mmCIF file of C-alpha atoms and ligand atoms in Angstrom:
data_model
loop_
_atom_site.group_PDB
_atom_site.id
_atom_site.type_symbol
_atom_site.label_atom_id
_atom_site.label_comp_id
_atom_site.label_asym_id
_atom_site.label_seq_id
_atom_site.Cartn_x
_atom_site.Cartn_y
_atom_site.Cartn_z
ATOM 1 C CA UNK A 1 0.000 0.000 0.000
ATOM 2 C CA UNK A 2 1.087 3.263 -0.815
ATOM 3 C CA UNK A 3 -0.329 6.217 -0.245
ATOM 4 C CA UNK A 4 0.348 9.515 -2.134
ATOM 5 C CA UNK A 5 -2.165 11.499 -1.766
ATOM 6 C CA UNK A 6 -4.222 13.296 0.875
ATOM 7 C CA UNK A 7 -7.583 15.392 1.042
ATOM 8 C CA UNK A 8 -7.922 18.386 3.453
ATOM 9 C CA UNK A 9 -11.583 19.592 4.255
ATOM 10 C CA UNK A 10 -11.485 23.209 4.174
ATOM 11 C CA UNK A 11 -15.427 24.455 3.480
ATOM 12 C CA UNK A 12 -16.395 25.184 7.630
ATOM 13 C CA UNK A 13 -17.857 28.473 8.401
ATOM 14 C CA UNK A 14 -15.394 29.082 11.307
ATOM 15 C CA UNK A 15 -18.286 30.162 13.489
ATOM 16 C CA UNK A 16 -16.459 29.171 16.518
ATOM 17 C CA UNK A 17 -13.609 32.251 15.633
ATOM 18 C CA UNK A 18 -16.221 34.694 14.573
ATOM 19 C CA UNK A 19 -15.542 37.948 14.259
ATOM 20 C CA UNK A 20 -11.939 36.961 12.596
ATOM 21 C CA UNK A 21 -13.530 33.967 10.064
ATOM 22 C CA UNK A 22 -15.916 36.692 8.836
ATOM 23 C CA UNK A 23 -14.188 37.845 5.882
ATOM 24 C CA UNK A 24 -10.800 35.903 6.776
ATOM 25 C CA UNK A 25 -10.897 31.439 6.008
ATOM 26 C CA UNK A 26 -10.019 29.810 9.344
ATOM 27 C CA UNK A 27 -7.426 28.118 7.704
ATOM 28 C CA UNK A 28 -5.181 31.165 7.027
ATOM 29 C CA UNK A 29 -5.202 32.558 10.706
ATOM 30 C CA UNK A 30 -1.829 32.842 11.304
ATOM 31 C CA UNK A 31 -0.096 30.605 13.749
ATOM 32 C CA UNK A 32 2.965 32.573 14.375
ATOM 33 C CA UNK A 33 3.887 33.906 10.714
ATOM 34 C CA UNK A 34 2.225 31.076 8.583
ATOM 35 C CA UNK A 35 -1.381 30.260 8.174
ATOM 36 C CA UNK A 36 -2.989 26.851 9.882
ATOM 37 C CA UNK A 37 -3.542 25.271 7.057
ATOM 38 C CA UNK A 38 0.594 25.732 5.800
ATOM 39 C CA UNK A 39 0.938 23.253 8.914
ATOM 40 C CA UNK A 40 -1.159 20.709 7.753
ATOM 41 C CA UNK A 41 -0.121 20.628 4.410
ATOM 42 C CA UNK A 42 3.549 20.502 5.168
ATOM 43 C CA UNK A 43 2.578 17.572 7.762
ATOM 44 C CA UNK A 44 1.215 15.954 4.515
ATOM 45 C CA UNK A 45 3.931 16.641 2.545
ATOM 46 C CA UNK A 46 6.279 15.191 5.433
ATOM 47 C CA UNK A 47 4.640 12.115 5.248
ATOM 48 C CA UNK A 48 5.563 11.490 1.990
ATOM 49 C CA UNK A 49 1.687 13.048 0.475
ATOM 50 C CA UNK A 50 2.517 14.424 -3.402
ATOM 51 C CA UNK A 51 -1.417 15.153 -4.075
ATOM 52 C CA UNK A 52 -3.409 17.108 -2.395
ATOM 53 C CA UNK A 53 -7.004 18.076 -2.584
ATOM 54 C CA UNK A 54 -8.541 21.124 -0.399
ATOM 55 C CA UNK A 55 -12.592 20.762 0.013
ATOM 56 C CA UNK A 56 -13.138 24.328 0.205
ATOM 57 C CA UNK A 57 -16.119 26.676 -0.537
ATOM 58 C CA UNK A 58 -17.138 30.069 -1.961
ATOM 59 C CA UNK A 59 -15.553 31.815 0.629
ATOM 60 C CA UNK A 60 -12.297 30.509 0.601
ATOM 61 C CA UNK A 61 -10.467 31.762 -2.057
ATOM 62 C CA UNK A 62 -7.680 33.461 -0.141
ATOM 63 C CA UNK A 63 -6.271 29.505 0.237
ATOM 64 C CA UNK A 64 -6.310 29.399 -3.697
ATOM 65 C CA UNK A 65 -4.400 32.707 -3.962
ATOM 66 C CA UNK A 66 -1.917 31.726 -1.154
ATOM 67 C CA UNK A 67 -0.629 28.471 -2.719
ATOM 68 C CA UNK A 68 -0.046 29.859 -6.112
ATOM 69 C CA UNK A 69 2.547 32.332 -7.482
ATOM 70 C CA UNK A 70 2.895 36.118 -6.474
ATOM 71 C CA UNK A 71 4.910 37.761 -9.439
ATOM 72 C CA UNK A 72 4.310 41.279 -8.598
ATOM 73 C CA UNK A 73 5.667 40.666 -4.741
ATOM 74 C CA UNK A 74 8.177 38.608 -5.439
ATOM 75 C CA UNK A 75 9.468 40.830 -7.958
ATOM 76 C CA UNK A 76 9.331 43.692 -5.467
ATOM 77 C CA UNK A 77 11.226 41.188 -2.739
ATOM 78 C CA UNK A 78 13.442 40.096 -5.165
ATOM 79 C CA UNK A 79 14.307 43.799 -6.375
ATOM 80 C CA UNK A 80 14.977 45.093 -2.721
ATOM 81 C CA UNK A 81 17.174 42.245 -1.814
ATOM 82 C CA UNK A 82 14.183 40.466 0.792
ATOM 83 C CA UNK A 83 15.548 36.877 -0.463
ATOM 84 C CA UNK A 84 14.502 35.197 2.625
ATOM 85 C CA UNK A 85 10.943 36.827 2.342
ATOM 86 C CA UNK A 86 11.421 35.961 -1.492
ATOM 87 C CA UNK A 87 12.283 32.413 -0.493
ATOM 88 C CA UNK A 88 9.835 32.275 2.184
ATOM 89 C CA UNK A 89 6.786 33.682 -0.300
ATOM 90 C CA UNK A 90 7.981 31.151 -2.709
ATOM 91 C CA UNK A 91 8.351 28.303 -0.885
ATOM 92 C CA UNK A 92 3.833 28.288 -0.018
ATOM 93 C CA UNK A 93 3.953 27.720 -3.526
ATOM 94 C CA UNK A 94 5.704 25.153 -4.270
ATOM 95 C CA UNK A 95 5.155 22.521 -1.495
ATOM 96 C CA UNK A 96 3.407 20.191 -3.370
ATOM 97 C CA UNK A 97 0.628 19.999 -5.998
ATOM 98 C CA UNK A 98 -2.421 21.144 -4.370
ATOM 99 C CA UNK A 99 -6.064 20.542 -6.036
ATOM 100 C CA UNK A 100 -9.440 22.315 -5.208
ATOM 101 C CA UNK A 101 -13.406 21.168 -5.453
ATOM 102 C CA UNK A 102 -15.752 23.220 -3.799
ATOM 103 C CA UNK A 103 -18.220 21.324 -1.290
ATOM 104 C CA UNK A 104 -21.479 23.835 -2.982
ATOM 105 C CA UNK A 105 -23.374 22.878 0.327
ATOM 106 C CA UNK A 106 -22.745 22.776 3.754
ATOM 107 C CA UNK A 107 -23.646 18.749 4.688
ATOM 108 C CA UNK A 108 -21.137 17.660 6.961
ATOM 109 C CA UNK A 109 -17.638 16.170 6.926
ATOM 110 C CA UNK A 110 -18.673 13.099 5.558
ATOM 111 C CA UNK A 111 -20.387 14.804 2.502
ATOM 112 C CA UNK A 112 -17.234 16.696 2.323
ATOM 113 C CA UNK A 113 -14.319 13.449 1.838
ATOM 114 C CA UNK A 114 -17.302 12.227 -0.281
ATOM 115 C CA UNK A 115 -16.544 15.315 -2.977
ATOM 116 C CA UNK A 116 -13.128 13.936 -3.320
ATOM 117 C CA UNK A 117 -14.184 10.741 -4.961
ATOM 118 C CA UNK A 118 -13.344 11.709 -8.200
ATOM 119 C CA UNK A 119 -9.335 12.823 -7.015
ATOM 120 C CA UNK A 120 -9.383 9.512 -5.217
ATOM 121 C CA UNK A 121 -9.966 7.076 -7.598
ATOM 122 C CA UNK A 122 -9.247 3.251 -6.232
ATOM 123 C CA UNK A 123 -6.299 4.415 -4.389
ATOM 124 C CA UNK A 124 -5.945 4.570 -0.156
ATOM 125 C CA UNK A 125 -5.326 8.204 0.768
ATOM 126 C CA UNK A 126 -5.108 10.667 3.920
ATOM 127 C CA UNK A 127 -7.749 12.895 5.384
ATOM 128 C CA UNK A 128 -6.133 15.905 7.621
ATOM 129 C CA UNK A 129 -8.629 18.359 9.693
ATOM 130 C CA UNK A 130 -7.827 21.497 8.995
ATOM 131 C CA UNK A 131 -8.359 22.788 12.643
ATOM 132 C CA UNK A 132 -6.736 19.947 14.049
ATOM 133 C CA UNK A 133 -2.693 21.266 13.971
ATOM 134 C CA UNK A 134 -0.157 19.076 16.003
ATOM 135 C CA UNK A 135 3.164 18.996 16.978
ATOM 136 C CA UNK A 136 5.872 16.004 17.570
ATOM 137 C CA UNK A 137 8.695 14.832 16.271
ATOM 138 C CA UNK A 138 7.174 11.999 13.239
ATOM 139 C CA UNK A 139 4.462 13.540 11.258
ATOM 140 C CA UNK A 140 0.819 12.140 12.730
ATOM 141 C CA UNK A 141 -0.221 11.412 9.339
ATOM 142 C CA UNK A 142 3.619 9.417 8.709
ATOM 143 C CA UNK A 143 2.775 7.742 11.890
ATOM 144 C CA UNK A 144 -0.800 6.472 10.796
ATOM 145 C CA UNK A 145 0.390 5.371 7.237
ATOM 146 C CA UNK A 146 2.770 2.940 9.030
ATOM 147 C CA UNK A 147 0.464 1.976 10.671
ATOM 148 C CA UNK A 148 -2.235 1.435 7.867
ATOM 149 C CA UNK A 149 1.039 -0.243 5.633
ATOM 150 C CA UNK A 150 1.854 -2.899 8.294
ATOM 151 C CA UNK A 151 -2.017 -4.362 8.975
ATOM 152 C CA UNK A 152 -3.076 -3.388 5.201
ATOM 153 C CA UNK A 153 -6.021 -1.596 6.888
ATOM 154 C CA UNK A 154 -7.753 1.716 7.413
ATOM 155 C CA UNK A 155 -6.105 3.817 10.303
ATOM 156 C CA UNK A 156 -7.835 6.352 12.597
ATOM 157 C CA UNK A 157 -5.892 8.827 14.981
ATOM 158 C CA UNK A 158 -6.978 8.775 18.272
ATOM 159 C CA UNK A 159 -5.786 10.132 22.121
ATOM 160 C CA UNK A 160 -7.436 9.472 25.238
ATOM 161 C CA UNK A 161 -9.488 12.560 26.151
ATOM 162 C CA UNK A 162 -11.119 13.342 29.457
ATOM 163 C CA UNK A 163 -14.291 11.521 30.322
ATOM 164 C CA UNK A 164 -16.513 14.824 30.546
ATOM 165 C CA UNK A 165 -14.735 16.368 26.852
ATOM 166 C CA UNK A 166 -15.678 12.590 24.847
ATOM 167 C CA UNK A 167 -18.768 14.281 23.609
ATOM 168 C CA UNK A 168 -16.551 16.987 21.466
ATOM 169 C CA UNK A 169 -15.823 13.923 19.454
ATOM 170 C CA UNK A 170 -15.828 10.917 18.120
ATOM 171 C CA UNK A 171 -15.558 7.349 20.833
ATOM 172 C CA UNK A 172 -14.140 4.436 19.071
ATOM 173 C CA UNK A 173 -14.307 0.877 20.577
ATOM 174 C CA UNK A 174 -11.050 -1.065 20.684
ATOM 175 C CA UNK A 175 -8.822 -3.603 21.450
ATOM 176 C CA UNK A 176 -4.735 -3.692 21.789
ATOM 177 C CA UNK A 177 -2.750 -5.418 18.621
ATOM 178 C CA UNK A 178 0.471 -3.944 20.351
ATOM 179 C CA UNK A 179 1.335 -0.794 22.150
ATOM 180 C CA UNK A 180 -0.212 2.146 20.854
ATOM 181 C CA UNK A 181 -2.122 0.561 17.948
ATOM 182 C CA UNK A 182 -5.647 -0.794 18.487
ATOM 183 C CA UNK A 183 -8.063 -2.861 16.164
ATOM 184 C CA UNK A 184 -11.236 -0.737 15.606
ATOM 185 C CA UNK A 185 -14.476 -2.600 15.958
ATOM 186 C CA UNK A 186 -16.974 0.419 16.473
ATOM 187 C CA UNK A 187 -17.634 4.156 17.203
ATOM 188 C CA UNK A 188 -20.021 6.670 17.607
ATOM 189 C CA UNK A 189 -20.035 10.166 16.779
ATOM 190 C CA UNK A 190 -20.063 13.272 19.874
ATOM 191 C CA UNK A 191 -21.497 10.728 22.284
ATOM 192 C CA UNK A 192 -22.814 11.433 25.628
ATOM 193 C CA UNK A 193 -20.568 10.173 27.965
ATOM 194 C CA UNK A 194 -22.682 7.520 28.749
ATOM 195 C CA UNK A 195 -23.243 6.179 25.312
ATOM 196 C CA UNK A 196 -19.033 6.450 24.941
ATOM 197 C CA UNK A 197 -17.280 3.484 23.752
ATOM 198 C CA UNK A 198 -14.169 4.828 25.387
ATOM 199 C CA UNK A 199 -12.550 7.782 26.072
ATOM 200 C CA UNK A 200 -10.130 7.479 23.087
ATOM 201 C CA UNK A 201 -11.492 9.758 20.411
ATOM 202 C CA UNK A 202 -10.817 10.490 17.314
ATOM 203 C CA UNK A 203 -8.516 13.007 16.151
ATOM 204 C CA UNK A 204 -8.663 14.438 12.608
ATOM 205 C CA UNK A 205 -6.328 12.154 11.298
ATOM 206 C CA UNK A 206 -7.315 9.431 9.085
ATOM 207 C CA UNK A 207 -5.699 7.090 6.412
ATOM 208 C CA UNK A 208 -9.138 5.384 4.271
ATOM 209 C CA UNK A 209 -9.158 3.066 1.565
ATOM 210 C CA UNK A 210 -11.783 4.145 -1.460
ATOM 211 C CA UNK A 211 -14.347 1.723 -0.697
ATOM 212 C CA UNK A 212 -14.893 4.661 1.931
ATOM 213 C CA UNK A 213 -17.076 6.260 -1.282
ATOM 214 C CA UNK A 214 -19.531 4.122 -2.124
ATOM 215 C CA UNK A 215 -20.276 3.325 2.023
ATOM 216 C CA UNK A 216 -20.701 7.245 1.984
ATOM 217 C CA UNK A 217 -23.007 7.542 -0.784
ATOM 218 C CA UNK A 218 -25.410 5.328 1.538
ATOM 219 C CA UNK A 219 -24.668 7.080 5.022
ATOM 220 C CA UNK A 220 -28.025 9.318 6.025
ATOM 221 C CA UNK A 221 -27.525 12.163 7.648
ATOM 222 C CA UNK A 222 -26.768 11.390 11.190
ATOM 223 C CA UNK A 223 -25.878 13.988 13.994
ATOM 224 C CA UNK A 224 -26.322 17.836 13.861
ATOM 225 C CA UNK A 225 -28.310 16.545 10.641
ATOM 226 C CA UNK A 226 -25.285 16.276 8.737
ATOM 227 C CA UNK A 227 -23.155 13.119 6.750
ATOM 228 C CA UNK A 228 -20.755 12.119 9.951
ATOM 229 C CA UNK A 229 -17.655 10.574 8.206
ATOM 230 C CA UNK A 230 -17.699 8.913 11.550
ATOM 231 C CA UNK A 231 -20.730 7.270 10.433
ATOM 232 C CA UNK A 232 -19.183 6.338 7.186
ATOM 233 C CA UNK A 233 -16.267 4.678 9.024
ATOM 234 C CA UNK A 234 -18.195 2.947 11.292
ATOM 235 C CA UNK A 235 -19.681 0.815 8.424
ATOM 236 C CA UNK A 236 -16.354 0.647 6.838
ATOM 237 C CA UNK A 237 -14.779 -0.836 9.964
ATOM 238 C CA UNK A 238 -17.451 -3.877 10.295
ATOM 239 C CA UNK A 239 -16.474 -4.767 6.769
ATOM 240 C CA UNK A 240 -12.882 -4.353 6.385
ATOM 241 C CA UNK A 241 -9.683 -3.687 8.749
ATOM 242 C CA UNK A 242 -9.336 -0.786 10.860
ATOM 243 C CA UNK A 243 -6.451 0.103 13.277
ATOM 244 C CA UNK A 244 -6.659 3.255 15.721
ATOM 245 C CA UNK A 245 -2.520 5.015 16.282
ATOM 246 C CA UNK A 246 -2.764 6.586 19.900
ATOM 247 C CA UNK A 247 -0.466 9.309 17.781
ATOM 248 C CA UNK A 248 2.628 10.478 19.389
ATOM 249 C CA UNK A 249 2.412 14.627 18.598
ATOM 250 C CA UNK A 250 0.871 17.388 21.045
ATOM 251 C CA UNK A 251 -2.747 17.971 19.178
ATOM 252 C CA UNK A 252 -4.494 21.508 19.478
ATOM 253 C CA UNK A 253 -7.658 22.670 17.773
ATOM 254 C CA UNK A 254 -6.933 25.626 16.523
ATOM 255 C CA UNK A 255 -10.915 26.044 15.579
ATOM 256 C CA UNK A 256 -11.579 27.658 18.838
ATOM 257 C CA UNK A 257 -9.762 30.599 20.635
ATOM 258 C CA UNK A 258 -8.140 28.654 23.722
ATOM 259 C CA UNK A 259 -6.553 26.199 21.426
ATOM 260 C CA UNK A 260 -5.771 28.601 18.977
ATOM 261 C CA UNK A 261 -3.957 30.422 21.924
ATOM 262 C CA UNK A 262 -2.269 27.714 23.054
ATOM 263 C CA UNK A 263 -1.127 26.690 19.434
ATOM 264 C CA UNK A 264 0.254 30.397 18.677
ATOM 265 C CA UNK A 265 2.073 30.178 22.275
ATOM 266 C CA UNK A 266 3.987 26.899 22.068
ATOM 267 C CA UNK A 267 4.749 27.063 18.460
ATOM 268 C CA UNK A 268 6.412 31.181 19.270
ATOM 269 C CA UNK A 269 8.318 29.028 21.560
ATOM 270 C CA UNK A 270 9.510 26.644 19.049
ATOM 271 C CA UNK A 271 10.636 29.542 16.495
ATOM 272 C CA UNK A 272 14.121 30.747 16.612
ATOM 273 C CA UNK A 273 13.084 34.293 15.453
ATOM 274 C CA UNK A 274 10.880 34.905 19.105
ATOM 275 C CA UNK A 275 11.353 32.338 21.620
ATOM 276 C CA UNK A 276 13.835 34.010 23.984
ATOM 277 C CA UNK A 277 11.758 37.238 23.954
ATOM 278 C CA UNK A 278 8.519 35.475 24.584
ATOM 279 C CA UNK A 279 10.186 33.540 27.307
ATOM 280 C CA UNK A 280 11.252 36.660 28.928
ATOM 281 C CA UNK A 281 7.741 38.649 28.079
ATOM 282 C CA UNK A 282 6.081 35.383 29.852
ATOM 283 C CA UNK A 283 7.747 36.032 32.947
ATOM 284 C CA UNK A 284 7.609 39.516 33.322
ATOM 285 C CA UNK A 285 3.784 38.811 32.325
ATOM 286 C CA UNK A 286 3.754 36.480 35.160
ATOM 287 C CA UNK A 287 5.025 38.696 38.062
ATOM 288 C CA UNK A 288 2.873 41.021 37.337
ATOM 289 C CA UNK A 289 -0.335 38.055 38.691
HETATM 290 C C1 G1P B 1 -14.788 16.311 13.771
HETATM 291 C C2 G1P B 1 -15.235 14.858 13.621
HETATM 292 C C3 G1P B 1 -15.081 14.102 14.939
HETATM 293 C C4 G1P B 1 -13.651 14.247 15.433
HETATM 294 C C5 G1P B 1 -13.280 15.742 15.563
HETATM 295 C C6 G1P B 1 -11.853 15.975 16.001
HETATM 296 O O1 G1P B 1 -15.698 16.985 14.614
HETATM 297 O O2 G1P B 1 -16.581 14.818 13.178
HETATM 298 O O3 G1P B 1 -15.403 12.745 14.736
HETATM 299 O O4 G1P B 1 -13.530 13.568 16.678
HETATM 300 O O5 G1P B 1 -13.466 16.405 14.302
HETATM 301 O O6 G1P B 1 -10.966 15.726 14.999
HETATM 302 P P1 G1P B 1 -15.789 18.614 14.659
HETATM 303 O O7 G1P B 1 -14.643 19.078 15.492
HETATM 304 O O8 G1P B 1 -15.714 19.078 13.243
HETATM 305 O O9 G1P B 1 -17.115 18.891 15.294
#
């Protein structure tokens, strides 16, 4: 199995970072001095992706315009001597070959992977959450393709989550194959916590194999009234192989403000540009409490 390329669902309406996602795509809020979705897409690239397909919508065409070529800045960078900015401005462009389809209507996450049938074709690929952004040393999507080679199955990405927080997610039910991969038997999407399999859930990470389509096609609309892919999965899990990776990365969901936060602070520390100052703009911060 090999698996080359990778969809990205893009088309949310970011109401959770509203006023910002009013005129601005989630997906290129800066994190530090690159937009969330640069992250996920050199994650994917990392992990040896060459194809990639963003499921965007009407409003989104800022992505479109940041992946492709900017003569008249670069010229003006180039001109002035700015080759790292050059370089830098360049680079978004030429990470990898990056596709678009529009979702047209608003019908859930499932509905959304469905639109990239066509990209697909017969071959297993990647799903990455846009709002899902993490950090470690082997790239989460690297780390479930291993995964998904070794058992020639389907792999999920899951961490434990707190009891009370399961119902933000997905619950799958599992059993150990060896440390920190599972075999998936079910799941249920944004359980109560009574109704939770476990408390691993799943966490935007996902390595499917194109049967996925056709299971889709037949998936009603479950919660919120929308296609769950969890839905989708659940069917395809009954039928064929699954594994869950309990991922090894630090995952934040940069589709609210607290994990947004939290994503902009620890990955400041990480860059070599602003780390010592933030360190010492934390402290004196801190004495001030
Ligand atoms: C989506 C999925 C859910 C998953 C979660 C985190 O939910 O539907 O199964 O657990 O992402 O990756 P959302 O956060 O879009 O409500």
């Amino acid at each position: 199995m090999k698996v080359r390329k990778a969809v990205i669902p893009a088309a949310g309406l970011g109401t959770r970072m509203l006023p910002a996602t009013k005129t601005v795509p989630k997906e290129m809020l800066p994190l530090v001095d690159k937009p969330a979705i640069q992250y996920i897409i050199e994650e994917a690239v990392a992990s040896g992706i060459e194809d990639i397909l963003v499921v965007t919508n009407r409003a989104k065409s800022a992505m479109d315009d940041y992946f492709d070529y900017a003569p008249e800045l670069e010229g003006v960078l180039m001109r002035s001597g700015k080759t790292a900015e050059h370089d830098a401005v360049r680079r978004s462009a030429d990470m990898a070959n990056i596709f678009y389809v529009r979702q047209k209507e608003t019908k859930g996450l499932g509905h959304a992977v469905w639109r990239a049938k066509r990209f697909v074709g017969d071959e297993p690929f990647a799903v990455l959450l846009g709002d899902d952004i993490m950090m470690g040393e082997v790239p989460v999507t690297k780390q479930l393709i291993d995964a998904a080679v070794k058992y020639e199955a389907a792999a999920i990405g899951v961490q434990r989550v707190a009891a009370e927080a399961i119902s933000k997610y997905s619950s799958v039910q599992i059993s150990e194959l060896e440390s920190k991969i599972y075999k998936v038997s079910d799941m249920n999407e944004k359980p109560a916590p009574e109704h939770a399999f476990s408390n691993f859930a799943i966490l935007g990470r996902y390595v499917l194999t194109s049967n996925i389509f056709s299971i889709l096609e037949n998936t009603p609309p479950g919660y919120g009234g929308e296609i769950q892919l969890t839905d989708g999965l659940r069917t395809l899990c009954k039928g064929s192989p699954m594994v869950a990776v309990d991922f090894e990365a630090t995952r934040y969901d940069t589709g609210n403000l607290q994990g947004f936060l939290e994503a902009t602070i620890d990955f400041a520390l990480k860059d070599a540009q602003v780390s010592d100052w933030l360190r010492g703009f934390m402290i004196e911060k801190v004495k001030g409490f």
